[in-house]
Amino acid sequence: MTTSSHGLTAPFALARFRHGDRVHLGVVAGDRVRPLSREDLGADGLNAFLADPDWDRIGALAAAPEGEWRPLADVTLTAPVEPRQVLQTGANYRQHVIELVAAGLTQNGDRTPEQAREFAARMMDARAADGEPYFFIGLPACVVGDDVPLVLPAYSEVHDWELELAVVIGREAFGVSREDAMAHVAGWTVVNDVTTRDLVFRKDMKEIGTDWYRAKNAPGFLPTGPFLVPAHFADPADLGVRLDLNGQTMQDASTSDLLFDVPALVAGASRTMPLLPGDLLLTGSPAGNGQHWKRFLRDGDVMTGTIAGLGTQVVRCVAQGAV
């Protein structure tokens, strides 16, 4: 995966980059980056900073001409976060779920495509009115960045893309209300929640339902970043989400189509377990995944994912054994 500052409109953002055999936390401003020390942060590491972020302090450093600035193009970026927990949200874009059901990639394949779309539309409207978010957990070890290509496991040929807005948790959130939820959000980043479609549903015991562990947790299946953008620099209610595959647009939507918005997701997820500083809460992926196009990831594919204002990630796919 390679990264670019293209599409980053915030005055500054955080990033993590490799220099020699070490990974450094830095502040990005325009096309340059400078490392941040513990003294610069006023905290003992990234997650400690996110627990009580002083963005004015970082903004002043980003505006200062002095410092160890270096061109962004000269460093290797890695994932901008170090989450202890990753929560993923399922079925949170109306049109995406309609496509999943219509494509027959659910437990019930007896409906015609038209019947499936009508059923899914009614289900989504009912969920938006009276339902709750659907969460499952991912492995933090799958979070990777600029320095890791996406290796496509040989056990399947239906690995799929899911570009998503990810919430980066700030102050610990446990049992928070919807009204207070945004006070626990430190920032935003871009995540491609890669999924192996033929492993989503158990074939040996359908009563068990979904198997998110096998479908979503292969090494490198959560390309993340390139930047951590402070929460106040973007409005999560209306952000463009676009993924191009080899230059062809596959996903092109807005977070305005979310069934459950960010405050509802943070509040809902925090009911069960405390969300910790630096954790990732993925908000779901819009329509336009591979199962819609009947086209899945192959060796040599390049995915370019952009969320408006948050920057662009470019993920290179390689077949297992080719790296």
PDB file of N, CA, C and O in Angstrom, residues 126-188:
ATOM      1  N   ALA A 126     -37.360  -0.405   8.571  1.00  0.00           N
ATOM      2  CA  ALA A 126     -37.782  -0.784   9.922  1.00  0.00           C
ATOM      3  C   ALA A 126     -36.607  -0.650  10.901  1.00  0.00           C
ATOM      4  O   ALA A 126     -36.784  -0.192  12.032  1.00  0.00           O
ATOM      5  N   ARG A 127     -35.409  -1.037  10.475  1.00  0.00           N
ATOM      6  CA  ARG A 127     -34.239  -0.912  11.346  1.00  0.00           C
ATOM      7  C   ARG A 127     -33.943   0.546  11.663  1.00  0.00           C
ATOM      8  O   ARG A 127     -33.618   0.897  12.800  1.00  0.00           O
ATOM      9  N   ALA A 128     -34.030   1.402  10.645  1.00  0.00           N
ATOM     10  CA  ALA A 128     -33.740   2.817  10.867  1.00  0.00           C
ATOM     11  C   ALA A 128     -34.722   3.420  11.863  1.00  0.00           C
ATOM     12  O   ALA A 128     -34.363   4.284  12.675  1.00  0.00           O
ATOM     13  N   ALA A 129     -35.969   2.952  11.826  1.00  0.00           N
ATOM     14  CA  ALA A 129     -36.998   3.518  12.700  1.00  0.00           C
ATOM     15  C   ALA A 129     -36.926   2.950  14.116  1.00  0.00           C
ATOM     16  O   ALA A 129     -37.049   3.692  15.096  1.00  0.00           O
ATOM     17  N   ASP A 130     -36.700   1.640  14.233  1.00  0.00           N
ATOM     18  CA  ASP A 130     -36.852   1.002  15.550  1.00  0.00           C
ATOM     19  C   ASP A 130     -35.704   0.078  15.939  1.00  0.00           C
ATOM     20  O   ASP A 130     -35.717  -0.487  17.038  1.00  0.00           O
ATOM     21  N   GLY A 131     -34.721  -0.095  15.083  1.00  0.00           N
ATOM     22  CA  GLY A 131     -33.683  -1.076  15.352  1.00  0.00           C
ATOM     23  C   GLY A 131     -32.474  -0.509  16.075  1.00  0.00           C
ATOM     24  O   GLY A 131     -32.460   0.628  16.544  1.00  0.00           O
ATOM     25  N   GLU A 132     -31.439  -1.337  16.156  1.00  0.00           N
ATOM     26  CA  GLU A 132     -30.189  -0.974  16.805  1.00  0.00           C
ATOM     27  C   GLU A 132     -29.035  -1.346  15.888  1.00  0.00           C
ATOM     28  O   GLU A 132     -29.159  -2.235  15.040  1.00  0.00           O
ATOM     29  N   PRO A 133     -27.883  -0.707  16.060  1.00  0.00           N
ATOM     30  CA  PRO A 133     -26.714  -1.068  15.246  1.00  0.00           C
ATOM     31  C   PRO A 133     -26.293  -2.514  15.476  1.00  0.00           C
ATOM     32  O   PRO A 133     -26.521  -3.082  16.548  1.00  0.00           O
ATOM     33  N   TYR A 134     -25.684  -3.084  14.457  1.00  0.00           N
ATOM     34  CA  TYR A 134     -25.195  -4.464  14.500  1.00  0.00           C
ATOM     35  C   TYR A 134     -23.668  -4.422  14.526  1.00  0.00           C
ATOM     36  O   TYR A 134     -23.023  -3.976  13.577  1.00  0.00           O
ATOM     37  N   PHE A 135     -23.073  -4.862  15.634  1.00  0.00           N
ATOM     38  CA  PHE A 135     -21.629  -4.812  15.806  1.00  0.00           C
ATOM     39  C   PHE A 135     -21.021  -6.210  15.829  1.00  0.00           C
ATOM     40  O   PHE A 135     -21.652  -7.168  16.268  1.00  0.00           O
ATOM     41  N   PHE A 136     -19.794  -6.296  15.364  1.00  0.00           N
ATOM     42  CA  PHE A 136     -18.969  -7.480  15.584  1.00  0.00           C
ATOM     43  C   PHE A 136     -17.539  -6.992  15.759  1.00  0.00           C
ATOM     44  O   PHE A 136     -17.238  -5.809  15.560  1.00  0.00           O
ATOM     45  N   ILE A 137     -16.648  -7.882  16.160  1.00  0.00           N
ATOM     46  CA  ILE A 137     -15.305  -7.445  16.520  1.00  0.00           C
ATOM     47  C   ILE A 137     -14.278  -7.958  15.521  1.00  0.00           C
ATOM     48  O   ILE A 137     -14.409  -9.040  14.951  1.00  0.00           O
ATOM     49  N   GLY A 138     -13.247  -7.146  15.301  1.00  0.00           N
ATOM     50  CA  GLY A 138     -12.130  -7.524  14.457  1.00  0.00           C
ATOM     51  C   GLY A 138     -10.861  -7.594  15.287  1.00  0.00           C
ATOM     52  O   GLY A 138     -10.824  -7.180  16.451  1.00  0.00           O
ATOM     53  N   LEU A 139      -9.810  -8.117  14.674  1.00  0.00           N
ATOM     54  CA  LEU A 139      -8.539  -8.257  15.367  1.00  0.00           C
ATOM     55  C   LEU A 139      -7.657  -7.039  15.101  1.00  0.00           C
ATOM     56  O   LEU A 139      -7.388  -6.703  13.939  1.00  0.00           O
ATOM     57  N   PRO A 140      -7.177  -6.376  16.154  1.00  0.00           N
ATOM     58  CA  PRO A 140      -6.273  -5.242  15.949  1.00  0.00           C
ATOM     59  C   PRO A 140      -5.028  -5.606  15.141  1.00  0.00           C
ATOM     60  O   PRO A 140      -4.454  -4.749  14.473  1.00  0.00           O
ATOM     61  N   ALA A 141      -4.623  -6.878  15.174  1.00  0.00           N
ATOM     62  CA  ALA A 141      -3.443  -7.307  14.420  1.00  0.00           C
ATOM     63  C   ALA A 141      -3.632  -7.156  12.917  1.00  0.00           C
ATOM     64  O   ALA A 141      -2.643  -7.141  12.167  1.00  0.00           O
ATOM     65  N   CYS A 142      -4.881  -7.048  12.454  1.00  0.00           N
ATOM     66  CA  CYS A 142      -5.149  -6.891  11.017  1.00  0.00           C
ATOM     67  C   CYS A 142      -4.980  -5.452  10.545  1.00  0.00           C
ATOM     68  O   CYS A 142      -5.014  -5.190   9.339  1.00  0.00           O
ATOM     69  N   VAL A 143      -4.842  -4.515  11.482  1.00  0.00           N
ATOM     70  CA  VAL A 143      -4.683  -3.104  11.126  1.00  0.00           C
ATOM     71  C   VAL A 143      -3.266  -2.889  10.607  1.00  0.00           C
ATOM     72  O   VAL A 143      -2.295  -3.109  11.315  1.00  0.00           O
ATOM     73  N   VAL A 144      -3.168  -2.479   9.349  1.00  0.00           N
ATOM     74  CA  VAL A 144      -1.874  -2.258   8.711  1.00  0.00           C
ATOM     75  C   VAL A 144      -1.908  -0.913   7.987  1.00  0.00           C
ATOM     76  O   VAL A 144      -2.958  -0.287   7.849  1.00  0.00           O
ATOM     77  N   GLY A 145      -0.733  -0.514   7.498  1.00  0.00           N
ATOM     78  CA  GLY A 145      -0.662   0.764   6.814  1.00  0.00           C
ATOM     79  C   GLY A 145       0.135   0.704   5.538  1.00  0.00           C
ATOM     80  O   GLY A 145       0.178  -0.307   4.840  1.00  0.00           O
ATOM     81  N   ASP A 146       0.811   1.785   5.285  1.00  0.00           N
ATOM     82  CA  ASP A 146       1.517   2.040   4.035  1.00  0.00           C
ATOM     83  C   ASP A 146       2.533   0.970   3.672  1.00  0.00           C
ATOM     84  O   ASP A 146       2.814   0.732   2.505  1.00  0.00           O
ATOM     85  N   ASP A 147       3.083   0.324   4.662  1.00  0.00           N
ATOM     86  CA  ASP A 147       4.207  -0.567   4.418  1.00  0.00           C
ATOM     87  C   ASP A 147       3.806  -2.011   4.156  1.00  0.00           C
ATOM     88  O   ASP A 147       4.676  -2.874   4.028  1.00  0.00           O
ATOM     89  N   VAL A 148       2.517  -2.308   4.052  1.00  0.00           N
ATOM     90  CA  VAL A 148       2.068  -3.695   3.915  1.00  0.00           C
ATOM     91  C   VAL A 148       1.143  -3.838   2.707  1.00  0.00           C
ATOM     92  O   VAL A 148       0.090  -3.205   2.660  1.00  0.00           O
ATOM     93  N   PRO A 149       1.504  -4.671   1.711  1.00  0.00           N
ATOM     94  CA  PRO A 149       0.561  -4.951   0.620  1.00  0.00           C
ATOM     95  C   PRO A 149      -0.549  -5.862   1.117  1.00  0.00           C
ATOM     96  O   PRO A 149      -0.414  -6.523   2.152  1.00  0.00           O
ATOM     97  N   LEU A 150      -1.649  -5.919   0.383  1.00  0.00           N
ATOM     98  CA  LEU A 150      -2.754  -6.800   0.740  1.00  0.00           C
ATOM     99  C   LEU A 150      -2.520  -8.160   0.082  1.00  0.00           C
ATOM    100  O   LEU A 150      -2.639  -8.298  -1.138  1.00  0.00           O
ATOM    101  N   VAL A 151      -2.184  -9.146   0.890  1.00  0.00           N
ATOM    102  CA  VAL A 151      -1.970 -10.504   0.393  1.00  0.00           C
ATOM    103  C   VAL A 151      -3.314 -11.219   0.332  1.00  0.00           C
ATOM    104  O   VAL A 151      -4.020 -11.316   1.335  1.00  0.00           O
ATOM    105  N   LEU A 152      -3.667 -11.728  -0.843  1.00  0.00           N
ATOM    106  CA  LEU A 152      -4.947 -12.393  -1.048  1.00  0.00           C
ATOM    107  C   LEU A 152      -4.790 -13.881  -0.739  1.00  0.00           C
ATOM    108  O   LEU A 152      -4.121 -14.602  -1.478  1.00  0.00           O
ATOM    109  N   PRO A 153      -5.402 -14.369   0.347  1.00  0.00           N
ATOM    110  CA  PRO A 153      -5.240 -15.784   0.709  1.00  0.00           C
ATOM    111  C   PRO A 153      -5.704 -16.711  -0.407  1.00  0.00           C
ATOM    112  O   PRO A 153      -6.715 -16.463  -1.073  1.00  0.00           O
ATOM    113  N   ALA A 154      -4.959 -17.801  -0.587  1.00  0.00           N
ATOM    114  CA  ALA A 154      -5.231 -18.717  -1.697  1.00  0.00           C
ATOM    115  C   ALA A 154      -6.467 -19.573  -1.479  1.00  0.00           C
ATOM    116  O   ALA A 154      -6.935 -20.226  -2.411  1.00  0.00           O
ATOM    117  N   TYR A 155      -7.024 -19.577  -0.251  1.00  0.00           N
ATOM    118  CA  TYR A 155      -8.170 -20.452   0.016  1.00  0.00           C
ATOM    119  C   TYR A 155      -9.485 -19.923  -0.542  1.00  0.00           C
ATOM    120  O   TYR A 155     -10.525 -20.567  -0.402  1.00  0.00           O
ATOM    121  N   SER A 156      -9.464 -18.750  -1.174  1.00  0.00           N
ATOM    122  CA  SER A 156     -10.692 -18.206  -1.755  1.00  0.00           C
ATOM    123  C   SER A 156     -10.358 -17.316  -2.947  1.00  0.00           C
ATOM    124  O   SER A 156      -9.236 -16.806  -3.055  1.00  0.00           O
ATOM    125  N   GLU A 157     -11.342 -17.130  -3.808  1.00  0.00           N
ATOM    126  CA  GLU A 157     -11.202 -16.211  -4.941  1.00  0.00           C
ATOM    127  C   GLU A 157     -12.225 -15.086  -4.860  1.00  0.00           C
ATOM    128  O   GLU A 157     -12.451 -14.382  -5.842  1.00  0.00           O
ATOM    129  N   VAL A 158     -12.842 -14.916  -3.683  1.00  0.00           N
ATOM    130  CA  VAL A 158     -13.875 -13.885  -3.561  1.00  0.00           C
ATOM    131  C   VAL A 158     -13.566 -12.935  -2.406  1.00  0.00           C
ATOM    132  O   VAL A 158     -14.387 -12.693  -1.532  1.00  0.00           O
ATOM    133  N   HIS A 159     -12.357 -12.395  -2.410  1.00  0.00           N
ATOM    134  CA  HIS A 159     -11.984 -11.356  -1.458  1.00  0.00           C
ATOM    135  C   HIS A 159     -12.521 -10.025  -1.978  1.00  0.00           C
ATOM    136  O   HIS A 159     -12.341  -9.676  -3.145  1.00  0.00           O
ATOM    137  N   ASP A 160     -13.132  -9.253  -1.095  1.00  0.00           N
ATOM    138  CA  ASP A 160     -13.908  -8.076  -1.499  1.00  0.00           C
ATOM    139  C   ASP A 160     -13.445  -6.845  -0.722  1.00  0.00           C
ATOM    140  O   ASP A 160     -12.865  -6.941   0.356  1.00  0.00           O
ATOM    141  N   TRP A 161     -13.747  -5.685  -1.270  1.00  0.00           N
ATOM    142  CA  TRP A 161     -13.401  -4.414  -0.646  1.00  0.00           C
ATOM    143  C   TRP A 161     -14.609  -3.821   0.081  1.00  0.00           C
ATOM    144  O   TRP A 161     -15.759  -4.054  -0.299  1.00  0.00           O
ATOM    145  N   GLU A 162     -14.339  -3.044   1.126  1.00  0.00           N
ATOM    146  CA  GLU A 162     -15.385  -2.306   1.846  1.00  0.00           C
ATOM    147  C   GLU A 162     -14.748  -1.051   2.420  1.00  0.00           C
ATOM    148  O   GLU A 162     -14.253  -1.060   3.554  1.00  0.00           O
ATOM    149  N   LEU A 163     -14.776   0.033   1.676  1.00  0.00           N
ATOM    150  CA  LEU A 163     -14.209   1.285   2.179  1.00  0.00           C
ATOM    151  C   LEU A 163     -15.142   1.875   3.234  1.00  0.00           C
ATOM    152  O   LEU A 163     -16.356   1.912   3.034  1.00  0.00           O
ATOM    153  N   GLU A 164     -14.549   2.340   4.347  1.00  0.00           N
ATOM    154  CA  GLU A 164     -15.375   2.808   5.462  1.00  0.00           C
ATOM    155  C   GLU A 164     -14.744   3.997   6.180  1.00  0.00           C
ATOM    156  O   GLU A 164     -13.519   4.084   6.304  1.00  0.00           O
ATOM    157  N   LEU A 165     -15.603   4.865   6.670  1.00  0.00           N
ATOM    158  CA  LEU A 165     -15.192   5.866   7.643  1.00  0.00           C
ATOM    159  C   LEU A 165     -15.010   5.167   8.982  1.00  0.00           C
ATOM    160  O   LEU A 165     -15.881   4.414   9.423  1.00  0.00           O
ATOM    161  N   ALA A 166     -13.872   5.414   9.628  1.00  0.00           N
ATOM    162  CA  ALA A 166     -13.619   4.831  10.944  1.00  0.00           C
ATOM    163  C   ALA A 166     -13.529   5.933  11.987  1.00  0.00           C
ATOM    164  O   ALA A 166     -12.854   6.950  11.783  1.00  0.00           O
ATOM    165  N   VAL A 167     -14.205   5.716  13.097  1.00  0.00           N
ATOM    166  CA  VAL A 167     -14.144   6.607  14.250  1.00  0.00           C
ATOM    167  C   VAL A 167     -12.953   6.201  15.102  1.00  0.00           C
ATOM    168  O   VAL A 167     -12.763   5.019  15.396  1.00  0.00           O
ATOM    169  N   VAL A 168     -12.124   7.177  15.495  1.00  0.00           N
ATOM    170  CA  VAL A 168     -11.036   6.927  16.429  1.00  0.00           C
ATOM    171  C   VAL A 168     -11.489   7.444  17.795  1.00  0.00           C
ATOM    172  O   VAL A 168     -11.781   8.635  17.960  1.00  0.00           O
ATOM    173  N   ILE A 169     -11.583   6.529  18.754  1.00  0.00           N
ATOM    174  CA  ILE A 169     -12.090   6.888  20.074  1.00  0.00           C
ATOM    175  C   ILE A 169     -11.057   7.727  20.821  1.00  0.00           C
ATOM    176  O   ILE A 169      -9.851   7.477  20.749  1.00  0.00           O
ATOM    177  N   GLY A 170     -11.548   8.742  21.549  1.00  0.00           N
ATOM    178  CA  GLY A 170     -10.701   9.566  22.400  1.00  0.00           C
ATOM    179  C   GLY A 170     -10.893   9.172  23.852  1.00  0.00           C
ATOM    180  O   GLY A 170     -10.425   8.118  24.286  1.00  0.00           O
ATOM    181  N   ARG A 171     -11.594  10.002  24.600  1.00  0.00           N
ATOM    182  CA  ARG A 171     -11.851   9.697  26.002  1.00  0.00           C
ATOM    183  C   ARG A 171     -12.659   8.409  26.130  1.00  0.00           C
ATOM    184  O   ARG A 171     -13.572   8.157  25.346  1.00  0.00           O
ATOM    185  N   GLU A 172     -12.315   7.571  27.116  1.00  0.00           N
ATOM    186  CA  GLU A 172     -12.987   6.286  27.299  1.00  0.00           C
ATOM    187  C   GLU A 172     -14.500   6.462  27.312  1.00  0.00           C
ATOM    188  O   GLU A 172     -15.027   7.373  27.967  1.00  0.00           O
ATOM    189  N   ALA A 173     -15.189   5.580  26.603  1.00  0.00           N
ATOM    190  CA  ALA A 173     -16.648   5.646  26.501  1.00  0.00           C
ATOM    191  C   ALA A 173     -17.250   4.352  27.017  1.00  0.00           C
ATOM    192  O   ALA A 173     -16.968   3.276  26.478  1.00  0.00           O
ATOM    193  N   PHE A 174     -18.069   4.442  28.041  1.00  0.00           N
ATOM    194  CA  PHE A 174     -18.755   3.269  28.589  1.00  0.00           C
ATOM    195  C   PHE A 174     -20.145   3.700  29.025  1.00  0.00           C
ATOM    196  O   PHE A 174     -20.305   4.520  29.930  1.00  0.00           O
ATOM    197  N   GLY A 175     -21.154   3.171  28.349  1.00  0.00           N
ATOM    198  CA  GLY A 175     -22.523   3.518  28.674  1.00  0.00           C
ATOM    199  C   GLY A 175     -22.862   4.963  28.408  1.00  0.00           C
ATOM    200  O   GLY A 175     -23.660   5.563  29.141  1.00  0.00           O
ATOM    201  N   VAL A 176     -22.275   5.544  27.355  1.00  0.00           N
ATOM    202  CA  VAL A 176     -22.531   6.958  27.085  1.00  0.00           C
ATOM    203  C   VAL A 176     -23.837   7.121  26.314  1.00  0.00           C
ATOM    204  O   VAL A 176     -24.294   6.213  25.617  1.00  0.00           O
ATOM    205  N   SER A 177     -24.426   8.283  26.442  1.00  0.00           N
ATOM    206  CA  SER A 177     -25.657   8.586  25.716  1.00  0.00           C
ATOM    207  C   SER A 177     -25.324   9.060  24.312  1.00  0.00           C
ATOM    208  O   SER A 177     -24.185   9.448  24.014  1.00  0.00           O
ATOM    209  N   ARG A 178     -26.343   9.040  23.473  1.00  0.00           N
ATOM    210  CA  ARG A 178     -26.160   9.561  22.118  1.00  0.00           C
ATOM    211  C   ARG A 178     -25.764  11.033  22.155  1.00  0.00           C
ATOM    212  O   ARG A 178     -24.940  11.494  21.354  1.00  0.00           O
ATOM    213  N   GLU A 179     -26.341  11.767  23.093  1.00  0.00           N
ATOM    214  CA  GLU A 179     -26.075  13.209  23.192  1.00  0.00           C
ATOM    215  C   GLU A 179     -24.629  13.488  23.602  1.00  0.00           C
ATOM    216  O   GLU A 179     -24.051  14.503  23.200  1.00  0.00           O
ATOM    217  N   ASP A 180     -24.026  12.599  24.383  1.00  0.00           N
ATOM    218  CA  ASP A 180     -22.658  12.808  24.868  1.00  0.00           C
ATOM    219  C   ASP A 180     -21.604  12.079  24.034  1.00  0.00           C
ATOM    220  O   ASP A 180     -20.408  12.209  24.304  1.00  0.00           O
ATOM    221  N   ALA A 181     -22.041  11.328  23.039  1.00  0.00           N
ATOM    222  CA  ALA A 181     -21.124  10.422  22.338  1.00  0.00           C
ATOM    223  C   ALA A 181     -19.976  11.138  21.649  1.00  0.00           C
ATOM    224  O   ALA A 181     -18.824  10.675  21.685  1.00  0.00           O
ATOM    225  N   MET A 182     -20.237  12.281  21.016  1.00  0.00           N
ATOM    226  CA  MET A 182     -19.194  12.937  20.234  1.00  0.00           C
ATOM    227  C   MET A 182     -18.066  13.467  21.114  1.00  0.00           C
ATOM    228  O   MET A 182     -16.949  13.677  20.625  1.00  0.00           O
ATOM    229  N   ALA A 183     -18.320  13.648  22.398  1.00  0.00           N
ATOM    230  CA  ALA A 183     -17.255  14.075  23.304  1.00  0.00           C
ATOM    231  C   ALA A 183     -16.216  12.980  23.503  1.00  0.00           C
ATOM    232  O   ALA A 183     -15.139  13.240  24.052  1.00  0.00           O
ATOM    233  N   HIS A 184     -16.517  11.767  23.042  1.00  0.00           N
ATOM    234  CA  HIS A 184     -15.604  10.639  23.180  1.00  0.00           C
ATOM    235  C   HIS A 184     -14.934  10.277  21.854  1.00  0.00           C
ATOM    236  O   HIS A 184     -14.279   9.240  21.755  1.00  0.00           O
ATOM    237  N   VAL A 185     -15.101  11.121  20.849  1.00  0.00           N
ATOM    238  CA  VAL A 185     -14.499  10.892  19.536  1.00  0.00           C
ATOM    239  C   VAL A 185     -13.294  11.811  19.373  1.00  0.00           C
ATOM    240  O   VAL A 185     -13.417  13.033  19.481  1.00  0.00           O
ATOM    241  N   ALA A 186     -12.126  11.225  19.129  1.00  0.00           N
ATOM    242  CA  ALA A 186     -10.912  12.020  18.939  1.00  0.00           C
ATOM    243  C   ALA A 186     -10.698  12.394  17.484  1.00  0.00           C
ATOM    244  O   ALA A 186     -10.180  13.473  17.187  1.00  0.00           O
ATOM    245  N   GLY A 187     -11.086  11.503  16.571  1.00  0.00           N
ATOM    246  CA  GLY A 187     -10.809  11.800  15.165  1.00  0.00           C
ATOM    247  C   GLY A 187     -11.368  10.753  14.232  1.00  0.00           C
ATOM    248  O   GLY A 187     -12.174   9.887  14.616  1.00  0.00           O
ATOM    249  N   TRP A 188     -10.884  10.838  12.974  1.00  0.00           N
ATOM    250  CA  TRP A 188     -11.384   9.990  11.893  1.00  0.00           C
ATOM    251  C   TRP A 188     -10.206   9.425  11.114  1.00  0.00           C
ATOM    252  O   TRP A 188      -9.142  10.044  11.027  1.00  0.00           O
TER     253      TRP A 188
END
